[in-house]
Short mmCIF file of C-alpha atoms in Angstrom, two decimals:
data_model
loop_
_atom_site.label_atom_id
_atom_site.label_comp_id
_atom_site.label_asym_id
_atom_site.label_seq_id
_atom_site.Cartn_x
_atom_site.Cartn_y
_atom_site.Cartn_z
CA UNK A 10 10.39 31.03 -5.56
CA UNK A 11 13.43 28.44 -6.79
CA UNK A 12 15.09 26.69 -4.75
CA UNK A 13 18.83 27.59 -4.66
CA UNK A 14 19.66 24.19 -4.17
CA UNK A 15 21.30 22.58 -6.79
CA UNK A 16 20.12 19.49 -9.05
CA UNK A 17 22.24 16.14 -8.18
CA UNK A 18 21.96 13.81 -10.59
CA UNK A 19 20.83 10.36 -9.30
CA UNK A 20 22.91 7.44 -9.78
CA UNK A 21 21.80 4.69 -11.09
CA UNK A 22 21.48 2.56 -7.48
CA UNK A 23 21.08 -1.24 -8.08
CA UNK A 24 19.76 -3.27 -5.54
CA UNK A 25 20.78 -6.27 -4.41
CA UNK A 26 19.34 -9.55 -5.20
CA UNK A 27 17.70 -9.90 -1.62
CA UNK A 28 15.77 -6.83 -1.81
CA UNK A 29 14.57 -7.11 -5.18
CA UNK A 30 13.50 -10.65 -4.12
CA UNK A 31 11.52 -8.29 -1.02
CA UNK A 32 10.01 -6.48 -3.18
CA UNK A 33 8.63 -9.05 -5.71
CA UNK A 34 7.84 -11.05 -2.23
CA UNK A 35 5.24 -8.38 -1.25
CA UNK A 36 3.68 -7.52 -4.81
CA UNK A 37 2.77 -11.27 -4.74
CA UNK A 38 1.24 -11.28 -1.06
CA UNK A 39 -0.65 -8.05 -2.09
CA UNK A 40 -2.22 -9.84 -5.25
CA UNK A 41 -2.99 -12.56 -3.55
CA UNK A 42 -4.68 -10.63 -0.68
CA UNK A 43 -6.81 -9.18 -3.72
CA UNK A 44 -7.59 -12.59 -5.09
CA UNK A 45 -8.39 -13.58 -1.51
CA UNK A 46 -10.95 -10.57 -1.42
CA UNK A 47 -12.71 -11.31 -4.56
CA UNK A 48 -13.05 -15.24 -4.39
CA UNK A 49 -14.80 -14.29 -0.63
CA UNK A 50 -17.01 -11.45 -1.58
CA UNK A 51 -19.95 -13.33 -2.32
CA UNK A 52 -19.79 -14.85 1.11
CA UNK A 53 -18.84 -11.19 3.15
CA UNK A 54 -22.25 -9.64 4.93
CA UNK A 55 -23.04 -5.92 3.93
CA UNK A 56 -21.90 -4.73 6.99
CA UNK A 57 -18.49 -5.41 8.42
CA UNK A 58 -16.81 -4.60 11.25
CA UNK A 59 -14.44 -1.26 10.78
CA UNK A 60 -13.69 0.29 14.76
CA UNK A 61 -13.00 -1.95 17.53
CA UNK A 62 -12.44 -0.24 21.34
CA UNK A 63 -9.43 -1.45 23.99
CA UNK A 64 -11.57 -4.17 25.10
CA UNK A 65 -12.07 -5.80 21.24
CA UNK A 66 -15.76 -4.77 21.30
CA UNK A 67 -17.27 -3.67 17.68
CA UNK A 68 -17.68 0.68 17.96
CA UNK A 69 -18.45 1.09 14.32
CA UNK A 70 -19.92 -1.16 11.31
CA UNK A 71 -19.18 -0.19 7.69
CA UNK A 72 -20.25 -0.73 4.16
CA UNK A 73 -17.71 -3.93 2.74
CA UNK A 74 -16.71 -1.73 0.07
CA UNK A 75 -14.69 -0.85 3.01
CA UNK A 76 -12.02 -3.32 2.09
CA UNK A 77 -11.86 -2.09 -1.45
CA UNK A 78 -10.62 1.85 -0.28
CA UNK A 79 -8.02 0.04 1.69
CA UNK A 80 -6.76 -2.27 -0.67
CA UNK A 81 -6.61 0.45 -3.11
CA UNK A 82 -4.93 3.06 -0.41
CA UNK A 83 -2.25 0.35 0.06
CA UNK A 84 -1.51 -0.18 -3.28
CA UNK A 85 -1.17 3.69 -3.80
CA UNK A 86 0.90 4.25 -0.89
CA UNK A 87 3.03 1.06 -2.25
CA UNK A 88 3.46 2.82 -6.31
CA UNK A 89 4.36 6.52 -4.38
CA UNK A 90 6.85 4.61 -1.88
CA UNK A 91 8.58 3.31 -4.87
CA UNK A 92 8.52 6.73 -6.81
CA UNK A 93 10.03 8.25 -4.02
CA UNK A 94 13.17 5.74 -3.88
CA UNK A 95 13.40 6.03 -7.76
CA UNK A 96 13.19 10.01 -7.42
CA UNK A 97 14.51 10.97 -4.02
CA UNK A 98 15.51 14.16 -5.68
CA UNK A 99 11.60 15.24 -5.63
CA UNK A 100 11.14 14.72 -1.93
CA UNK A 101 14.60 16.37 -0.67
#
């Protein structure tokens, strides 16, 4: 069923200097975090620590491919965070 809302156009929003500045900020921490994790995968053991309880103690070990899925979940969450500011329309 349609929605009987209607369609607002969105306005072109511009963003000021310091938050585009933010934004450029984090891609380049996020890179580097990936060029981080490649120059030290040689050196990572196949099994890294992935649960830890309240008192810091190791619960679980997983697979270092581990750091891949959440490298890659950030950067997915980071491209649908900035679809949703381009298209708020989609979300509302």
């Amino acid at each position: 069923m349609p929605s009987p809302r209607p369609k607002i156009p969105v306005q072109d929003l511009h963003q000021p200097a310091f938050l585009k500045f933010l934004s450029l900020f984090s891609i380049l921490l996020y890179v580097t975090g990936g060029f981080f994790l490649l120059i030290m995968w040689p050196s990572l053991p196949d099994q890294i620590p992935a649960h830890f309880d309240a008192t810091g103690a190791v619960t679980r070990l997983g697979s270092v491919w581990t750091l891949v899925a959440l490298w890659i979940t950030g950067a997915a969450l980071f491209v649908f965070m900035h679809i949703m500011e381009r298209f708020p329309h989609i979300h509302n």
